Amino acid sequence: GAVVSQHPSWVICKSGTSVKIECRSLDFQATTMFWYRQFPKQSLMLMATSNEGSKATYEQGVEKDKFLINHASLTLSTLTVTSAHPEDSSFYICSARGIYSSYNEQFFGPGTRLTVL
Amino acid sequence: AQKVTQAQTEISVVEKEDVTLDCVYETRDTTYYLFWYKQPPSGELVFLIRRNSFDEQNEISGRYSWNFQKSTSSFNFTITASQVVDSAVYFCALMEPGANSKLTFGKGITLSVRP
Protein backbone atom coordinates (compact mmCIF):
# COMPACT_ATOMS: atom_id res chain seq x y z
CA GLY A 1 0.00 0.00 0.00
CA ALA A 2 0.81 3.72 0.12
CA VAL A 3 1.92 4.12 -3.46
CA VAL A 4 2.59 7.53 -4.94
CA SER A 5 3.03 8.02 -8.65
CA GLN A 6 4.34 10.92 -10.68
CA HIS A 7 3.74 11.77 -14.28
CA PRO A 8 5.67 12.26 -16.41
CA SER A 9 8.80 10.52 -15.18
CA TRP A 10 10.86 12.78 -17.36
CA VAL A 11 10.19 15.76 -19.60
CA ILE A 12 12.25 17.91 -21.93
CA CYS A 13 10.89 21.29 -22.90
CA LYS A 14 11.96 24.50 -24.55
CA SER A 15 12.75 27.59 -22.57
CA GLY A 16 9.69 29.72 -21.99
CA THR A 17 7.16 26.92 -22.02
CA SER A 18 5.17 25.66 -19.05
CA VAL A 19 5.34 22.14 -17.73
CA LYS A 20 2.84 20.37 -15.50
CA ILE A 21 3.86 17.52 -13.22
CA GLU A 22 1.24 15.33 -11.57
CA CYS A 23 1.53 13.59 -8.23
CA ARG A 24 -1.06 10.95 -7.38
CA SER A 25 -1.69 8.85 -4.32
CA LEU A 26 -2.87 5.58 -5.84
CA ASP A 27 -4.26 3.64 -2.92
CA PHE A 28 -4.88 6.21 -0.24
CA GLN A 29 -6.25 9.69 0.21
CA ALA A 30 -3.63 12.33 0.82
CA THR A 31 -4.55 15.38 2.85
CA THR A 32 -1.09 16.84 2.53
CA MET A 33 1.38 16.71 -0.33
CA PHE A 34 4.90 18.03 -0.41
CA TRP A 35 6.97 19.11 -3.39
CA TYR A 36 10.74 18.86 -3.33
CA ARG A 37 13.41 19.87 -5.81
CA GLN A 38 16.76 18.17 -6.12
CA PHE A 39 19.59 19.57 -8.23
CA PRO A 40 22.30 17.17 -9.41
CA LYS A 41 24.45 15.86 -6.59
CA GLN A 42 22.54 17.90 -4.05
CA SER A 43 19.99 17.22 -1.36
CA LEU A 44 16.24 17.45 -1.52
CA MET A 45 14.91 20.90 -0.76
CA LEU A 46 11.28 21.40 0.16
CA MET A 47 9.55 23.81 -2.19
CA ALA A 48 6.03 23.85 -0.86
CA THR A 49 3.42 22.08 1.20
CA SER A 50 -0.11 21.77 -0.04
CA ASN A 51 -3.24 20.73 1.78
CA GLU A 52 -6.24 19.57 -0.17
CA GLY A 53 -8.59 22.40 -0.94
CA SER A 54 -6.37 25.21 0.26
CA LYS A 55 -3.52 27.29 -1.07
CA ALA A 56 -0.03 25.89 -0.93
CA THR A 57 2.51 27.16 1.57
CA TYR A 58 5.78 27.97 -0.14
CA GLU A 59 9.22 27.85 1.41
CA GLN A 60 11.28 30.98 1.54
CA GLY A 61 12.87 31.76 -1.78
CA VAL A 62 10.46 29.73 -3.88
CA GLU A 63 8.49 31.86 -6.34
CA LYS A 64 4.84 30.94 -6.01
CA ASP A 65 3.96 32.59 -9.32
CA LYS A 66 6.52 30.47 -11.09
CA PHE A 67 5.77 27.17 -9.38
CA LEU A 68 2.01 26.83 -9.32
CA ILE A 69 0.70 24.11 -7.06
CA ASN A 70 -2.83 22.80 -7.15
CA HIS A 71 -4.17 20.19 -4.75
CA ALA A 72 -7.76 19.97 -5.86
CA SER A 73 -8.51 16.44 -4.73
CA LEU A 74 -7.39 14.01 -2.08
CA THR A 75 -5.47 11.97 -4.62
CA LEU A 76 -3.94 14.53 -6.95
CA SER A 77 -1.59 17.46 -6.68
CA THR A 78 -0.01 19.21 -9.63
CA LEU A 79 3.07 21.36 -9.93
CA THR A 80 3.25 23.66 -12.93
CA VAL A 81 6.57 25.23 -13.77
CA THR A 82 5.61 28.35 -15.68
CA SER A 83 7.90 29.92 -18.28
CA ALA A 84 10.56 27.35 -17.56
CA HIS A 85 14.21 28.26 -17.99
CA PRO A 86 17.34 26.10 -18.03
CA GLU A 87 18.01 26.87 -14.38
CA ASP A 88 14.69 25.15 -13.54
CA SER A 89 16.12 21.87 -14.81
CA SER A 90 16.01 19.59 -11.83
CA PHE A 91 14.55 16.44 -10.31
CA TYR A 92 11.16 17.16 -8.80
CA ILE A 93 9.86 14.77 -6.16
CA CYS A 94 6.52 14.77 -4.44
CA SER A 95 5.47 13.05 -1.26
CA ALA A 96 2.10 12.49 0.30
CA ARG A 97 0.71 12.02 3.76
CA GLY A 98 -2.45 10.01 4.04
CA ILE A 99 -5.65 11.03 5.72
CA TYR A 100 -5.14 8.30 8.28
CA SER A 101 -1.36 8.61 8.49
CA SER A 102 0.61 9.87 11.41
CA TYR A 103 2.12 13.28 10.82
CA ASN A 104 5.50 11.63 10.65
CA GLU A 105 4.69 9.48 7.63
CA GLN A 106 5.37 10.63 4.10
CA PHE A 107 5.32 8.44 1.01
CA PHE A 108 7.50 9.52 -1.86
CA GLY A 109 6.85 9.45 -5.56
CA PRO A 110 9.49 8.25 -8.02
CA GLY A 111 10.35 11.76 -9.17
CA THR A 112 10.16 13.70 -12.43
CA ARG A 113 13.29 14.79 -14.22
CA LEU A 114 12.81 18.13 -15.96
CA THR A 115 15.26 19.34 -18.58
CA VAL A 116 14.74 22.79 -20.02
CA LEU A 117 16.62 23.51 -23.23
CA ALA B 1 15.75 25.80 13.33
CA GLN B 2 16.41 22.20 12.55
CA LYS B 3 19.52 21.04 10.78
CA VAL B 4 21.00 17.75 9.63
CA THR B 5 24.69 17.35 8.99
CA GLN B 6 26.18 14.51 7.03
CA ALA B 7 29.85 15.39 7.10
CA GLN B 8 30.94 12.55 4.84
CA THR B 9 30.21 13.31 1.20
CA GLU B 10 31.59 10.27 -0.57
CA ILE B 11 32.64 6.88 0.73
CA SER B 12 34.15 4.08 -1.29
CA VAL B 13 34.55 0.57 0.06
CA VAL B 14 35.27 -2.86 -1.26
CA GLU B 15 32.52 -5.41 -1.17
CA LYS B 16 32.08 -7.21 2.17
CA GLU B 17 33.55 -4.33 4.13
CA ASP B 18 31.48 -2.75 6.88
CA VAL B 19 30.71 0.94 6.49
CA THR B 20 29.21 3.52 8.82
CA LEU B 21 27.41 6.61 7.59
CA ASP B 22 27.31 9.44 10.08
CA CYS B 23 24.43 11.78 10.80
CA VAL B 24 24.33 14.62 13.33
CA TYR B 25 21.22 16.68 13.87
CA GLU B 26 20.13 19.88 15.60
CA THR B 27 16.68 20.63 16.92
CA ARG B 28 15.10 22.56 19.76
CA ASP B 29 12.21 20.15 20.10
CA THR B 30 12.15 17.26 22.53
CA THR B 31 9.85 15.34 20.23
CA TYR B 32 11.12 14.66 16.74
CA TYR B 33 11.66 11.91 14.22
CA LEU B 34 14.78 10.80 12.41
CA PHE B 35 14.89 9.01 9.10
CA TRP B 36 17.28 7.36 6.71
CA TYR B 37 16.54 7.09 3.00
CA LYS B 38 18.41 5.41 0.18
CA GLN B 39 18.43 6.96 -3.28
CA PRO B 40 19.74 4.59 -5.94
CA PRO B 41 20.72 5.88 -9.39
CA SER B 42 17.11 5.60 -10.53
CA GLY B 43 16.33 8.52 -8.23
CA GLU B 44 13.44 7.05 -6.29
CA LEU B 45 13.77 7.47 -2.54
CA VAL B 46 13.65 4.26 -0.57
CA PHE B 47 12.58 4.53 3.07
CA LEU B 48 14.90 2.65 5.41
CA ILE B 49 13.98 3.60 8.96
CA ARG B 50 12.07 6.05 11.14
CA ARG B 51 13.00 6.56 14.76
CA ASN B 52 11.28 8.78 17.32
CA SER B 53 13.20 10.82 19.82
CA PHE B 54 11.99 8.80 22.78
CA ASP B 55 13.25 5.50 21.49
CA GLU B 56 17.00 5.22 21.82
CA GLN B 57 17.17 1.53 21.24
CA ASN B 58 19.48 0.53 18.48
CA GLU B 59 17.86 -1.18 15.55
CA ILE B 60 19.06 -3.99 13.35
CA SER B 61 17.48 -5.09 10.11
CA GLY B 62 19.46 -7.68 8.25
CA ARG B 63 22.78 -6.13 7.28
CA TYR B 64 21.61 -2.68 8.36
CA SER B 65 21.88 -1.28 11.84
CA TRP B 66 21.29 2.12 13.36
CA ASN B 67 22.81 3.72 16.42
CA PHE B 68 20.77 6.56 17.91
CA GLN B 69 22.50 8.60 20.64
CA LYS B 70 20.66 11.63 21.94
CA SER B 71 23.64 12.65 24.05
CA THR B 72 25.62 13.37 20.91
CA SER B 73 22.61 14.12 18.64
CA SER B 74 23.69 11.42 16.29
CA PHE B 75 21.88 8.77 14.31
CA ASN B 76 24.48 6.70 12.53
CA PHE B 77 23.84 3.98 10.00
CA THR B 78 26.03 0.92 9.53
CA ILE B 79 25.95 -1.49 6.64
CA THR B 80 27.61 -4.78 7.44
CA ALA B 81 29.23 -6.87 4.71
CA SER B 82 28.46 -4.27 2.05
CA GLN B 83 27.35 -5.33 -1.39
CA VAL B 84 27.53 -3.65 -4.79
CA VAL B 85 23.75 -3.13 -4.66
CA ASP B 86 24.26 -0.91 -1.65
CA SER B 87 25.83 1.71 -3.90
CA ALA B 88 23.58 4.74 -3.66
CA VAL B 89 23.18 8.12 -2.03
CA TYR B 90 22.00 7.90 1.56
CA PHE B 91 20.12 10.72 3.21
CA CYS B 92 19.49 11.30 6.87
CA ALA B 93 16.47 13.48 7.63
CA LEU B 94 14.78 15.11 10.61
CA MET B 95 11.13 15.92 11.16
CA GLU B 96 9.72 18.07 13.93
CA PRO B 97 6.11 17.61 15.04
CA GLY B 98 3.25 19.65 13.67
CA ALA B 99 0.37 19.46 11.27
CA ASN B 100 2.54 20.41 8.31
CA SER B 101 5.64 18.80 9.66
CA LYS B 102 8.46 19.07 7.19
CA LEU B 103 11.40 16.82 6.49
CA THR B 104 14.80 18.44 6.61
CA PHE B 105 17.37 16.43 4.72
CA GLY B 106 21.10 16.25 5.12
CA LYS B 107 23.27 16.71 2.06
CA GLY B 108 23.57 12.99 1.50
CA ILE B 109 26.45 10.55 1.36
CA THR B 110 27.39 8.85 -1.87
CA LEU B 111 28.40 5.28 -1.14
CA SER B 112 30.25 3.30 -3.76
CA VAL B 113 30.79 -0.38 -3.15
CA ARG B 114 33.39 -1.89 -5.46
CA PRO B 115 33.40 -5.57 -6.32
PDB file of C-alpha atoms in Angstrom:
ATOM      1  CA  GLY A   1       0.000   0.000   0.000  1.00  0.00           C
ATOM      2  CA  ALA A   2       0.810   3.718   0.125  1.00  0.00           C
ATOM      3  CA  VAL A   3       1.923   4.118  -3.462  1.00  0.00           C
ATOM      4  CA  VAL A   4       2.586   7.532  -4.937  1.00  0.00           C
ATOM      5  CA  SER A   5       3.031   8.018  -8.651  1.00  0.00           C
ATOM      6  CA  GLN A   6       4.339  10.920 -10.675  1.00  0.00           C
ATOM      7  CA  HIS A   7       3.743  11.768 -14.283  1.00  0.00           C
ATOM      8  CA  PRO A   8       5.669  12.258 -16.405  1.00  0.00           C
ATOM      9  CA  SER A   9       8.798  10.516 -15.182  1.00  0.00           C
ATOM     10  CA  TRP A  10      10.864  12.781 -17.364  1.00  0.00           C
ATOM     11  CA  VAL A  11      10.193  15.757 -19.601  1.00  0.00           C
ATOM     12  CA  ILE A  12      12.250  17.907 -21.933  1.00  0.00           C
ATOM     13  CA  CYS A  13      10.887  21.289 -22.904  1.00  0.00           C
ATOM     14  CA  LYS A  14      11.958  24.498 -24.552  1.00  0.00           C
ATOM     15  CA  SER A  15      12.751  27.592 -22.567  1.00  0.00           C
ATOM     16  CA  GLY A  16       9.686  29.723 -21.993  1.00  0.00           C
ATOM     17  CA  THR A  17       7.160  26.921 -22.025  1.00  0.00           C
ATOM     18  CA  SER A  18       5.169  25.656 -19.051  1.00  0.00           C
ATOM     19  CA  VAL A  19       5.335  22.137 -17.735  1.00  0.00           C
ATOM     20  CA  LYS A  20       2.844  20.367 -15.501  1.00  0.00           C
ATOM     21  CA  ILE A  21       3.856  17.524 -13.218  1.00  0.00           C
ATOM     22  CA  GLU A  22       1.241  15.326 -11.566  1.00  0.00           C
ATOM     23  CA  CYS A  23       1.532  13.586  -8.230  1.00  0.00           C
ATOM     24  CA  ARG A  24      -1.065  10.953  -7.384  1.00  0.00           C
ATOM     25  CA  SER A  25      -1.690   8.849  -4.320  1.00  0.00           C
ATOM     26  CA  LEU A  26      -2.870   5.582  -5.837  1.00  0.00           C
ATOM     27  CA  ASP A  27      -4.264   3.645  -2.922  1.00  0.00           C
ATOM     28  CA  PHE A  28      -4.882   6.211  -0.240  1.00  0.00           C
ATOM     29  CA  GLN A  29      -6.248   9.691   0.211  1.00  0.00           C
ATOM     30  CA  ALA A  30      -3.633  12.333   0.818  1.00  0.00           C
ATOM     31  CA  THR A  31      -4.546  15.379   2.851  1.00  0.00           C
ATOM     32  CA  THR A  32      -1.085  16.837   2.526  1.00  0.00           C
ATOM     33  CA  MET A  33       1.381  16.708  -0.329  1.00  0.00           C
ATOM     34  CA  PHE A  34       4.904  18.029  -0.407  1.00  0.00           C
ATOM     35  CA  TRP A  35       6.966  19.108  -3.389  1.00  0.00           C
ATOM     36  CA  TYR A  36      10.742  18.861  -3.334  1.00  0.00           C
ATOM     37  CA  ARG A  37      13.408  19.871  -5.807  1.00  0.00           C
ATOM     38  CA  GLN A  38      16.765  18.175  -6.118  1.00  0.00           C
ATOM     39  CA  PHE A  39      19.589  19.574  -8.226  1.00  0.00           C
ATOM     40  CA  PRO A  40      22.304  17.172  -9.408  1.00  0.00           C
ATOM     41  CA  LYS A  41      24.452  15.857  -6.590  1.00  0.00           C
ATOM     42  CA  GLN A  42      22.537  17.901  -4.051  1.00  0.00           C
ATOM     43  CA  SER A  43      19.993  17.221  -1.365  1.00  0.00           C
ATOM     44  CA  LEU A  44      16.240  17.454  -1.517  1.00  0.00           C
ATOM     45  CA  MET A  45      14.910  20.897  -0.765  1.00  0.00           C
ATOM     46  CA  LEU A  46      11.285  21.395   0.159  1.00  0.00           C
ATOM     47  CA  MET A  47       9.550  23.806  -2.193  1.00  0.00           C
ATOM     48  CA  ALA A  48       6.026  23.854  -0.863  1.00  0.00           C
ATOM     49  CA  THR A  49       3.422  22.079   1.203  1.00  0.00           C
ATOM     50  CA  SER A  50      -0.110  21.765  -0.038  1.00  0.00           C
ATOM     51  CA  ASN A  51      -3.243  20.732   1.784  1.00  0.00           C
ATOM     52  CA  GLU A  52      -6.240  19.572  -0.169  1.00  0.00           C
ATOM     53  CA  GLY A  53      -8.586  22.398  -0.944  1.00  0.00           C
ATOM     54  CA  SER A  54      -6.372  25.211   0.258  1.00  0.00           C
ATOM     55  CA  LYS A  55      -3.517  27.289  -1.069  1.00  0.00           C
ATOM     56  CA  ALA A  56      -0.030  25.895  -0.925  1.00  0.00           C
ATOM     57  CA  THR A  57       2.509  27.156   1.567  1.00  0.00           C
ATOM     58  CA  TYR A  58       5.776  27.969  -0.137  1.00  0.00           C
ATOM     59  CA  GLU A  59       9.219  27.846   1.411  1.00  0.00           C
ATOM     60  CA  GLN A  60      11.276  30.978   1.537  1.00  0.00           C
ATOM     61  CA  GLY A  61      12.875  31.765  -1.781  1.00  0.00           C
ATOM     62  CA  VAL A  62      10.456  29.734  -3.883  1.00  0.00           C
ATOM     63  CA  GLU A  63       8.487  31.862  -6.339  1.00  0.00           C
ATOM     64  CA  LYS A  64       4.840  30.942  -6.006  1.00  0.00           C
ATOM     65  CA  ASP A  65       3.956  32.592  -9.316  1.00  0.00           C
ATOM     66  CA  LYS A  66       6.517  30.467 -11.094  1.00  0.00           C
ATOM     67  CA  PHE A  67       5.774  27.174  -9.381  1.00  0.00           C
ATOM     68  CA  LEU A  68       2.010  26.826  -9.319  1.00  0.00           C
ATOM     69  CA  ILE A  69       0.696  24.110  -7.060  1.00  0.00           C
ATOM     70  CA  ASN A  70      -2.833  22.804  -7.146  1.00  0.00           C
ATOM     71  CA  HIS A  71      -4.174  20.188  -4.745  1.00  0.00           C
ATOM     72  CA  ALA A  72      -7.761  19.973  -5.857  1.00  0.00           C
ATOM     73  CA  SER A  73      -8.512  16.442  -4.730  1.00  0.00           C
ATOM     74  CA  LEU A  74      -7.386  14.009  -2.077  1.00  0.00           C
ATOM     75  CA  THR A  75      -5.474  11.967  -4.623  1.00  0.00           C
ATOM     76  CA  LEU A  76      -3.937  14.527  -6.948  1.00  0.00           C
ATOM     77  CA  SER A  77      -1.593  17.455  -6.681  1.00  0.00           C
ATOM     78  CA  THR A  78      -0.007  19.214  -9.630  1.00  0.00           C
ATOM     79  CA  LEU A  79       3.068  21.363  -9.929  1.00  0.00           C
ATOM     80  CA  THR A  80       3.247  23.663 -12.931  1.00  0.00           C
ATOM     81  CA  VAL A  81       6.567  25.233 -13.767  1.00  0.00           C
ATOM     82  CA  THR A  82       5.608  28.351 -15.682  1.00  0.00           C
ATOM     83  CA  SER A  83       7.900  29.925 -18.276  1.00  0.00           C
ATOM     84  CA  ALA A  84      10.564  27.347 -17.555  1.00  0.00           C
ATOM     85  CA  HIS A  85      14.213  28.263 -17.993  1.00  0.00           C
ATOM     86  CA  PRO A  86      17.344  26.099 -18.032  1.00  0.00           C
ATOM     87  CA  GLU A  87      18.005  26.871 -14.376  1.00  0.00           C
ATOM     88  CA  ASP A  88      14.695  25.146 -13.540  1.00  0.00           C
ATOM     89  CA  SER A  89      16.115  21.867 -14.815  1.00  0.00           C
ATOM     90  CA  SER A  90      16.007  19.591 -11.826  1.00  0.00           C
ATOM     91  CA  PHE A  91      14.554  16.439 -10.311  1.00  0.00           C
ATOM     92  CA  TYR A  92      11.157  17.161  -8.797  1.00  0.00           C
ATOM     93  CA  ILE A  93       9.857  14.766  -6.163  1.00  0.00           C
ATOM     94  CA  CYS A  94       6.520  14.771  -4.437  1.00  0.00           C
ATOM     95  CA  SER A  95       5.474  13.051  -1.256  1.00  0.00           C
ATOM     96  CA  ALA A  96       2.098  12.494   0.303  1.00  0.00           C
ATOM     97  CA  ARG A  97       0.708  12.023   3.756  1.00  0.00           C
ATOM     98  CA  GLY A  98      -2.449  10.005   4.041  1.00  0.00           C
ATOM     99  CA  ILE A  99      -5.647  11.029   5.722  1.00  0.00           C
ATOM    100  CA  TYR A 100      -5.140   8.298   8.277  1.00  0.00           C
ATOM    101  CA  SER A 101      -1.359   8.608   8.489  1.00  0.00           C
ATOM    102  CA  SER A 102       0.607   9.871  11.406  1.00  0.00           C
ATOM    103  CA  TYR A 103       2.120  13.283  10.815  1.00  0.00           C
ATOM    104  CA  ASN A 104       5.500  11.634  10.647  1.00  0.00           C
ATOM    105  CA  GLU A 105       4.692   9.480   7.634  1.00  0.00           C
ATOM    106  CA  GLN A 106       5.370  10.632   4.096  1.00  0.00           C
ATOM    107  CA  PHE A 107       5.316   8.435   1.013  1.00  0.00           C
ATOM    108  CA  PHE A 108       7.500   9.522  -1.856  1.00  0.00           C
ATOM    109  CA  GLY A 109       6.847   9.446  -5.563  1.00  0.00           C
ATOM    110  CA  PRO A 110       9.488   8.248  -8.023  1.00  0.00           C
ATOM    111  CA  GLY A 111      10.353  11.758  -9.168  1.00  0.00           C
ATOM    112  CA  THR A 112      10.161  13.703 -12.427  1.00  0.00           C
ATOM    113  CA  ARG A 113      13.294  14.786 -14.219  1.00  0.00           C
ATOM    114  CA  LEU A 114      12.808  18.126 -15.960  1.00  0.00           C
ATOM    115  CA  THR A 115      15.260  19.341 -18.577  1.00  0.00           C
ATOM    116  CA  VAL A 116      14.738  22.790 -20.018  1.00  0.00           C
ATOM    117  CA  LEU A 117      16.623  23.507 -23.229  1.00  0.00           C
TER     118      LEU A 117
ATOM    119  CA  ALA B   1      15.746  25.802  13.333  1.00  0.00           C
ATOM    120  CA  GLN B   2      16.413  22.200  12.548  1.00  0.00           C
ATOM    121  CA  LYS B   3      19.519  21.041  10.785  1.00  0.00           C
ATOM    122  CA  VAL B   4      20.995  17.754   9.633  1.00  0.00           C
ATOM    123  CA  THR B   5      24.689  17.351   8.988  1.00  0.00           C
ATOM    124  CA  GLN B   6      26.178  14.512   7.032  1.00  0.00           C
ATOM    125  CA  ALA B   7      29.850  15.389   7.096  1.00  0.00           C
ATOM    126  CA  GLN B   8      30.937  12.555   4.839  1.00  0.00           C
ATOM    127  CA  THR B   9      30.214  13.314   1.201  1.00  0.00           C
ATOM    128  CA  GLU B  10      31.594  10.267  -0.575  1.00  0.00           C
ATOM    129  CA  ILE B  11      32.642   6.882   0.731  1.00  0.00           C
ATOM    130  CA  SER B  12      34.154   4.080  -1.294  1.00  0.00           C
ATOM    131  CA  VAL B  13      34.549   0.572   0.062  1.00  0.00           C
ATOM    132  CA  VAL B  14      35.268  -2.861  -1.260  1.00  0.00           C
ATOM    133  CA  GLU B  15      32.518  -5.410  -1.169  1.00  0.00           C
ATOM    134  CA  LYS B  16      32.080  -7.209   2.170  1.00  0.00           C
ATOM    135  CA  GLU B  17      33.554  -4.330   4.128  1.00  0.00           C
ATOM    136  CA  ASP B  18      31.481  -2.749   6.875  1.00  0.00           C
ATOM    137  CA  VAL B  19      30.709   0.940   6.489  1.00  0.00           C
ATOM    138  CA  THR B  20      29.205   3.521   8.822  1.00  0.00           C
ATOM    139  CA  LEU B  21      27.409   6.610   7.588  1.00  0.00           C
ATOM    140  CA  ASP B  22      27.309   9.438  10.083  1.00  0.00           C
ATOM    141  CA  CYS B  23      24.434  11.783  10.803  1.00  0.00           C
ATOM    142  CA  VAL B  24      24.332  14.625  13.325  1.00  0.00           C
ATOM    143  CA  TYR B  25      21.215  16.684  13.870  1.00  0.00           C
ATOM    144  CA  GLU B  26      20.132  19.877  15.602  1.00  0.00           C
ATOM    145  CA  THR B  27      16.681  20.633  16.918  1.00  0.00           C
ATOM    146  CA  ARG B  28      15.105  22.558  19.757  1.00  0.00           C
ATOM    147  CA  ASP B  29      12.212  20.152  20.101  1.00  0.00           C
ATOM    148  CA  THR B  30      12.153  17.265  22.529  1.00  0.00           C
ATOM    149  CA  THR B  31       9.847  15.344  20.226  1.00  0.00           C
ATOM    150  CA  TYR B  32      11.121  14.657  16.739  1.00  0.00           C
ATOM    151  CA  TYR B  33      11.665  11.906  14.217  1.00  0.00           C
ATOM    152  CA  LEU B  34      14.784  10.800  12.412  1.00  0.00           C
ATOM    153  CA  PHE B  35      14.885   9.007   9.102  1.00  0.00           C
ATOM    154  CA  TRP B  36      17.281   7.360   6.711  1.00  0.00           C
ATOM    155  CA  TYR B  37      16.543   7.088   3.005  1.00  0.00           C
ATOM    156  CA  LYS B  38      18.409   5.413   0.180  1.00  0.00           C
ATOM    157  CA  GLN B  39      18.431   6.964  -3.280  1.00  0.00           C
ATOM    158  CA  PRO B  40      19.745   4.588  -5.940  1.00  0.00           C
ATOM    159  CA  PRO B  41      20.725   5.882  -9.393  1.00  0.00           C
ATOM    160  CA  SER B  42      17.106   5.601 -10.532  1.00  0.00           C
ATOM    161  CA  GLY B  43      16.334   8.519  -8.226  1.00  0.00           C
ATOM    162  CA  GLU B  44      13.443   7.049  -6.288  1.00  0.00           C
ATOM    163  CA  LEU B  45      13.774   7.471  -2.539  1.00  0.00           C
ATOM    164  CA  VAL B  46      13.652   4.262  -0.566  1.00  0.00           C
ATOM    165  CA  PHE B  47      12.579   4.532   3.067  1.00  0.00           C
ATOM    166  CA  LEU B  48      14.898   2.653   5.408  1.00  0.00           C
ATOM    167  CA  ILE B  49      13.978   3.600   8.956  1.00  0.00           C
ATOM    168  CA  ARG B  50      12.069   6.047  11.142  1.00  0.00           C
ATOM    169  CA  ARG B  51      13.002   6.563  14.762  1.00  0.00           C
ATOM    170  CA  ASN B  52      11.280   8.777  17.316  1.00  0.00           C
ATOM    171  CA  SER B  53      13.203  10.820  19.823  1.00  0.00           C
ATOM    172  CA  PHE B  54      11.993   8.796  22.782  1.00  0.00           C
ATOM    173  CA  ASP B  55      13.254   5.499  21.490  1.00  0.00           C
ATOM    174  CA  GLU B  56      17.003   5.221  21.819  1.00  0.00           C
ATOM    175  CA  GLN B  57      17.170   1.528  21.244  1.00  0.00           C
ATOM    176  CA  ASN B  58      19.479   0.526  18.477  1.00  0.00           C
ATOM    177  CA  GLU B  59      17.865  -1.184  15.548  1.00  0.00           C
ATOM    178  CA  ILE B  60      19.063  -3.994  13.350  1.00  0.00           C
ATOM    179  CA  SER B  61      17.483  -5.088  10.105  1.00  0.00           C
ATOM    180  CA  GLY B  62      19.465  -7.680   8.253  1.00  0.00           C
ATOM    181  CA  ARG B  63      22.779  -6.126   7.276  1.00  0.00           C
ATOM    182  CA  TYR B  64      21.609  -2.681   8.357  1.00  0.00           C
ATOM    183  CA  SER B  65      21.879  -1.276  11.839  1.00  0.00           C
ATOM    184  CA  TRP B  66      21.291   2.124  13.360  1.00  0.00           C
ATOM    185  CA  ASN B  67      22.810   3.717  16.425  1.00  0.00           C
ATOM    186  CA  PHE B  68      20.774   6.564  17.914  1.00  0.00           C
ATOM    187  CA  GLN B  69      22.496   8.601  20.637  1.00  0.00           C
ATOM    188  CA  LYS B  70      20.661  11.633  21.942  1.00  0.00           C
ATOM    189  CA  SER B  71      23.642  12.654  24.051  1.00  0.00           C
ATOM    190  CA  THR B  72      25.617  13.374  20.908  1.00  0.00           C
ATOM    191  CA  SER B  73      22.614  14.124  18.645  1.00  0.00           C
ATOM    192  CA  SER B  74      23.694  11.425  16.285  1.00  0.00           C
ATOM    193  CA  PHE B  75      21.875   8.772  14.311  1.00  0.00           C
ATOM    194  CA  ASN B  76      24.477   6.703  12.527  1.00  0.00           C
ATOM    195  CA  PHE B  77      23.839   3.976   9.996  1.00  0.00           C
ATOM    196  CA  THR B  78      26.026   0.920   9.532  1.00  0.00           C
ATOM    197  CA  ILE B  79      25.954  -1.490   6.644  1.00  0.00           C
ATOM    198  CA  THR B  80      27.606  -4.784   7.442  1.00  0.00           C
ATOM    199  CA  ALA B  81      29.226  -6.865   4.710  1.00  0.00           C
ATOM    200  CA  SER B  82      28.459  -4.272   2.053  1.00  0.00           C
ATOM    201  CA  GLN B  83      27.347  -5.329  -1.394  1.00  0.00           C
ATOM    202  CA  VAL B  84      27.527  -3.645  -4.789  1.00  0.00           C
ATOM    203  CA  VAL B  85      23.749  -3.128  -4.665  1.00  0.00           C
ATOM    204  CA  ASP B  86      24.259  -0.914  -1.646  1.00  0.00           C
ATOM    205  CA  SER B  87      25.834   1.707  -3.900  1.00  0.00           C
ATOM    206  CA  ALA B  88      23.577   4.741  -3.664  1.00  0.00           C
ATOM    207  CA  VAL B  89      23.178   8.117  -2.034  1.00  0.00           C
ATOM    208  CA  TYR B  90      22.004   7.902   1.559  1.00  0.00           C
ATOM    209  CA  PHE B  91      20.120  10.723   3.208  1.00  0.00           C
ATOM    210  CA  CYS B  92      19.492  11.303   6.871  1.00  0.00           C
ATOM    211  CA  ALA B  93      16.469  13.478   7.634  1.00  0.00           C
ATOM    212  CA  LEU B  94      14.781  15.114  10.613  1.00  0.00           C
ATOM    213  CA  MET B  95      11.128  15.917  11.162  1.00  0.00           C
ATOM    214  CA  GLU B  96       9.718  18.066  13.931  1.00  0.00           C
ATOM    215  CA  PRO B  97       6.109  17.609  15.044  1.00  0.00           C
ATOM    216  CA  GLY B  98       3.251  19.646  13.669  1.00  0.00           C
ATOM    217  CA  ALA B  99       0.372  19.457  11.273  1.00  0.00           C
ATOM    218  CA  ASN B 100       2.537  20.415   8.306  1.00  0.00           C
ATOM    219  CA  SER B 101       5.641  18.800   9.662  1.00  0.00           C
ATOM    220  CA  LYS B 102       8.462  19.066   7.190  1.00  0.00           C
ATOM    221  CA  LEU B 103      11.403  16.816   6.492  1.00  0.00           C
ATOM    222  CA  THR B 104      14.800  18.441   6.613  1.00  0.00           C
ATOM    223  CA  PHE B 105      17.369  16.432   4.722  1.00  0.00           C
ATOM    224  CA  GLY B 106      21.103  16.252   5.121  1.00  0.00           C
ATOM    225  CA  LYS B 107      23.268  16.710   2.062  1.00  0.00           C
ATOM    226  CA  GLY B 108      23.571  12.991   1.499  1.00  0.00           C
ATOM    227  CA  ILE B 109      26.450  10.547   1.365  1.00  0.00           C
ATOM    228  CA  THR B 110      27.393   8.848  -1.875  1.00  0.00           C
ATOM    229  CA  LEU B 111      28.400   5.284  -1.140  1.00  0.00           C
ATOM    230  CA  SER B 112      30.253   3.302  -3.758  1.00  0.00           C
ATOM    231  CA  VAL B 113      30.790  -0.385  -3.152  1.00  0.00           C
ATOM    232  CA  ARG B 114      33.390  -1.893  -5.461  1.00  0.00           C
ATOM    233  CA  PRO B 115      33.402  -5.573  -6.318  1.00  0.00           C
TER     234      PRO B 115
END
